[in-house]
C-alpha positions as MATLAB code, in Angstrom:
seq = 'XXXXXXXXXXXXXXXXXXXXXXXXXXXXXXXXXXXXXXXXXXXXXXXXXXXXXXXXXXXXXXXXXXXXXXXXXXXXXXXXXXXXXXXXXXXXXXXXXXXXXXXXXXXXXXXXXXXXXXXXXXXXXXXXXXXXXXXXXXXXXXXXXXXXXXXXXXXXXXXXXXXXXXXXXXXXXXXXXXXXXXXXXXXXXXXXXXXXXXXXXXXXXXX';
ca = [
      85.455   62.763   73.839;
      82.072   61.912   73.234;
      82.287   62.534   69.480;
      85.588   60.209   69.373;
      83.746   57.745   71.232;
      80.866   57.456   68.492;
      82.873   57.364   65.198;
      84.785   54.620   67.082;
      82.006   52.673   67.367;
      79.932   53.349   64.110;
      83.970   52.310   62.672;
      83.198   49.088   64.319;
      80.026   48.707   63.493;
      80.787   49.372   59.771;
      83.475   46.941   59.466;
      81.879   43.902   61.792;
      78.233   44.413   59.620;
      80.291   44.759   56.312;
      82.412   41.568   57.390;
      79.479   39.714   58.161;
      77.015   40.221   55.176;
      80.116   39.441   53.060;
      80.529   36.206   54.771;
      76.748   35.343   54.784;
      77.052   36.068   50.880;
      79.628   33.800   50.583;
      77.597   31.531   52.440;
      74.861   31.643   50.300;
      76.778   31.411   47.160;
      78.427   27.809   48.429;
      74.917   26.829   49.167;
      73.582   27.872   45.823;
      76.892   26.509   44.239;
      76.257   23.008   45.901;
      72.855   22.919   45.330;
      73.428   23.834   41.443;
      76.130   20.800   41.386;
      74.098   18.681   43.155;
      70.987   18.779   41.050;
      73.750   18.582   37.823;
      74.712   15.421   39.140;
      71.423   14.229   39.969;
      70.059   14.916   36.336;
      73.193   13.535   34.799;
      72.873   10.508   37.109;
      69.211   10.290   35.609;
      70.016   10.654   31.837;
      72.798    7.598   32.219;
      70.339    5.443   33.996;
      67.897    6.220   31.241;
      70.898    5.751   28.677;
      71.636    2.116   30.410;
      67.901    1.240   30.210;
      67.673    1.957   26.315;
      70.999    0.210   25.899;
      69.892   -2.792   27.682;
      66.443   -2.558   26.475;
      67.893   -2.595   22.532;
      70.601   -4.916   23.158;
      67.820   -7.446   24.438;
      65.665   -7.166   21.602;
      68.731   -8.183   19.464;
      68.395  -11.302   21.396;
      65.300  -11.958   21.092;
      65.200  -11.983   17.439;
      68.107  -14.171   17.404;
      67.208  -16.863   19.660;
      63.446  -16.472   18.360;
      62.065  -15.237   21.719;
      59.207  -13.043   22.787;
      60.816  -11.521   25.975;
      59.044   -8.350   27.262;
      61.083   -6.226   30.040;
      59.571   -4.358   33.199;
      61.401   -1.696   34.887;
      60.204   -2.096   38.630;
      60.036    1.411   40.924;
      63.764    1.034   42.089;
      65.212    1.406   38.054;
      65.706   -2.916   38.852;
      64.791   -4.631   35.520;
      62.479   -7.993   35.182;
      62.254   -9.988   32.085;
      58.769  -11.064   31.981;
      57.907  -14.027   29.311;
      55.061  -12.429   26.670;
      52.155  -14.473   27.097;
      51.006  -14.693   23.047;
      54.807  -16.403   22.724;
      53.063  -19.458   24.793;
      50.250  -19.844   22.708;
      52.507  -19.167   19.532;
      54.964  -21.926   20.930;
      51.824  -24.369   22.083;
      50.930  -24.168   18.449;
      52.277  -26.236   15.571;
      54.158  -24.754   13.008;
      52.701  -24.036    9.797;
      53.366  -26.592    7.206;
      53.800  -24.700    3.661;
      50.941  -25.851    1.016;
      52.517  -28.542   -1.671;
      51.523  -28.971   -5.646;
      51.768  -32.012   -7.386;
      54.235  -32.266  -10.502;
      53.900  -33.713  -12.649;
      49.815  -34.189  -12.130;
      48.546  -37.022  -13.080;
      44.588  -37.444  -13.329;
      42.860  -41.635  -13.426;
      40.095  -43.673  -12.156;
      38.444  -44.902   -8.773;
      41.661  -47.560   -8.517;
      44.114  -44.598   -8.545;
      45.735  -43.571   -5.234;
      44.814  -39.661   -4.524;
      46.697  -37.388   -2.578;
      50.133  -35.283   -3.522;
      51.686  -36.505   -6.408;
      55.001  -36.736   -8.071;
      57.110  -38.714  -10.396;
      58.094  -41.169   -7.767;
      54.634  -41.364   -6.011;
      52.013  -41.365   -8.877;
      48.685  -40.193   -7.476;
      46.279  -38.462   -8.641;
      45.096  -34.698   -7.730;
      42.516  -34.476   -6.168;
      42.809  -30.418   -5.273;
      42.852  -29.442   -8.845;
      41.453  -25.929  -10.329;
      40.598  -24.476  -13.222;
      42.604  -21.528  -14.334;
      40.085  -20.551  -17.084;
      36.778  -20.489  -15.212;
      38.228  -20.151  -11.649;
      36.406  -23.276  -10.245;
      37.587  -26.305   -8.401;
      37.759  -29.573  -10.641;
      34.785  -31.988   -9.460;
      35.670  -36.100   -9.615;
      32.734  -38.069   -9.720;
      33.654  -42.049   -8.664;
      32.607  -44.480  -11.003;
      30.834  -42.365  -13.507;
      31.536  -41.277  -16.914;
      30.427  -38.644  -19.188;
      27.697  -38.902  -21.927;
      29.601  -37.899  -24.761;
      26.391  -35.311  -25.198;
      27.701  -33.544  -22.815;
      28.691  -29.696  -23.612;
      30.074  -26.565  -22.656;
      26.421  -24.894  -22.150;
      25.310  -27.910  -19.859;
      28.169  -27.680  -17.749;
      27.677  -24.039  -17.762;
      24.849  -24.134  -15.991;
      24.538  -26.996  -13.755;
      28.026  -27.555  -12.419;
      29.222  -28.203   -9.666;
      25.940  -29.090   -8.319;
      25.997  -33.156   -8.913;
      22.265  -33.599   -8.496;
      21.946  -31.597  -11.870;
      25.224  -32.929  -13.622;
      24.331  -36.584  -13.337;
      21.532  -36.226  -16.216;
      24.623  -36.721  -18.245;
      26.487  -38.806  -16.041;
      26.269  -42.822  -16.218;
      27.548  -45.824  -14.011;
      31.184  -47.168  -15.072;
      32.978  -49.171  -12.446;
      36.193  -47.901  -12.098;
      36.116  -44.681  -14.278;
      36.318  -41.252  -12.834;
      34.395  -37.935  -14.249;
      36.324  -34.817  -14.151;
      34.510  -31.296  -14.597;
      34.812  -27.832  -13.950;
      32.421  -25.269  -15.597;
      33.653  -25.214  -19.003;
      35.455  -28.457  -19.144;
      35.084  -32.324  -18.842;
      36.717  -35.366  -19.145;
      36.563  -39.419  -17.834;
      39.445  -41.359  -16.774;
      40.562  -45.171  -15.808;
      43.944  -45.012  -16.097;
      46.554  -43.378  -14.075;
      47.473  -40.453  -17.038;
      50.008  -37.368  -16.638;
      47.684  -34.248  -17.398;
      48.950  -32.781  -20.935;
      45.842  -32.211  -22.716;
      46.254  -28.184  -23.455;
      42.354  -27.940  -23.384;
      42.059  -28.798  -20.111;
      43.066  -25.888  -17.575;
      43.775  -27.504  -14.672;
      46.496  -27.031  -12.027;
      47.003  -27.885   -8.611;
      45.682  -26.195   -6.076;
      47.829  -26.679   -3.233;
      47.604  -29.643   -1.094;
      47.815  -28.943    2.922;
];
């Protein structure tokens, strides 16, 4: 009787402990299960908020550079962003714009009663920016002198542009102009279009 009475309860023992570790595994594996799903979700909602940003980030620059803007974007703690105005766009605005350099055409070269400035074939000045293409200097225009005609190539050589030095050769005309460079010189009264091939001048860009 006694013997019955202890495989009946190791029986019930067996099947309540097997019951009950097989329901705490199950347990276990729902709560592994979730918590696997959960942090899948979590990541994936993390890569798409990530995605958004770059989207949003990209599709901002694109209008930036269309309306010309220098927009910077700050993503705050809570994944909220600000668009923040870049502070070198002020300045840039603030500043005027740049005004591209102009050349005279045709150029036209005269004495002290000659308008200066940017010239053209409706407003005849003459240039006063003009360069040498042969010895790389800027052309010097000395009001109301002229050149002794004993000037040459070896005096200029060495004493231009320096006018304290050049005006050994240089004499007092009223309304003539002398033109030099370092390997060239010539005097002018009239308003005259450039042409002579000797002389290498151009314009060098007027502001």
């Amino acid at each position: 009787m006694a013997d019955d009475l202890d495989d009946l309860l190791d029986e019930v023992e067996t099947k309540f402990c097997v019951k009950q570790k097989s329901e705490t595994s199950a347990l276990n594996l729902d709560r592994r299960k979730g918590k696997n799903e959960f942090v899948h979700v979590h990541v994936d909602q993390k890569q798409n908020q990530r995605k958004h940003q770059r989207v949003r980030s990209k599709l901002e620059e694109d209008v930036d550079d269309i309306l010309g803007l220098d927009v910077d974007l700050e993503i705050s703690e809570d994944g909220q962003e600000k668009a923040c105005e870049n502070k070198s766009s002020n300045i840039q605005s603030n500043t005027p714009s740049t005004i591209p350099a102009k050349k005279c055409f045709p150029i036209y070269v005269g004495g002290t009663l000659c308008d200066q400035g940017l010239g053209s074939s409706v407003n005849k000045r003459i240039c006063d920016k003009l360069r040498c293409t042969s010895c790389d200097f800027k052309v010097a225009i000395f009001s109301d002198y002229e050149w002794n005609p004993k000037t040459d190539y070896l005096f200029l050589r060495n004493n231009a542009p320096d006018f304290q030095k050049l005006k050994s050769n240089l004499k007092r005309k009223k309304g003539i102009c002398a033109y030099s460079c370092q390997c060239s010189w010539q005097s002018f009264q009239e308003l005259t279009e450039l042409k002579d091939p000797k002389l290498k001048w151009v314009c060098g860009k007027h502001s």
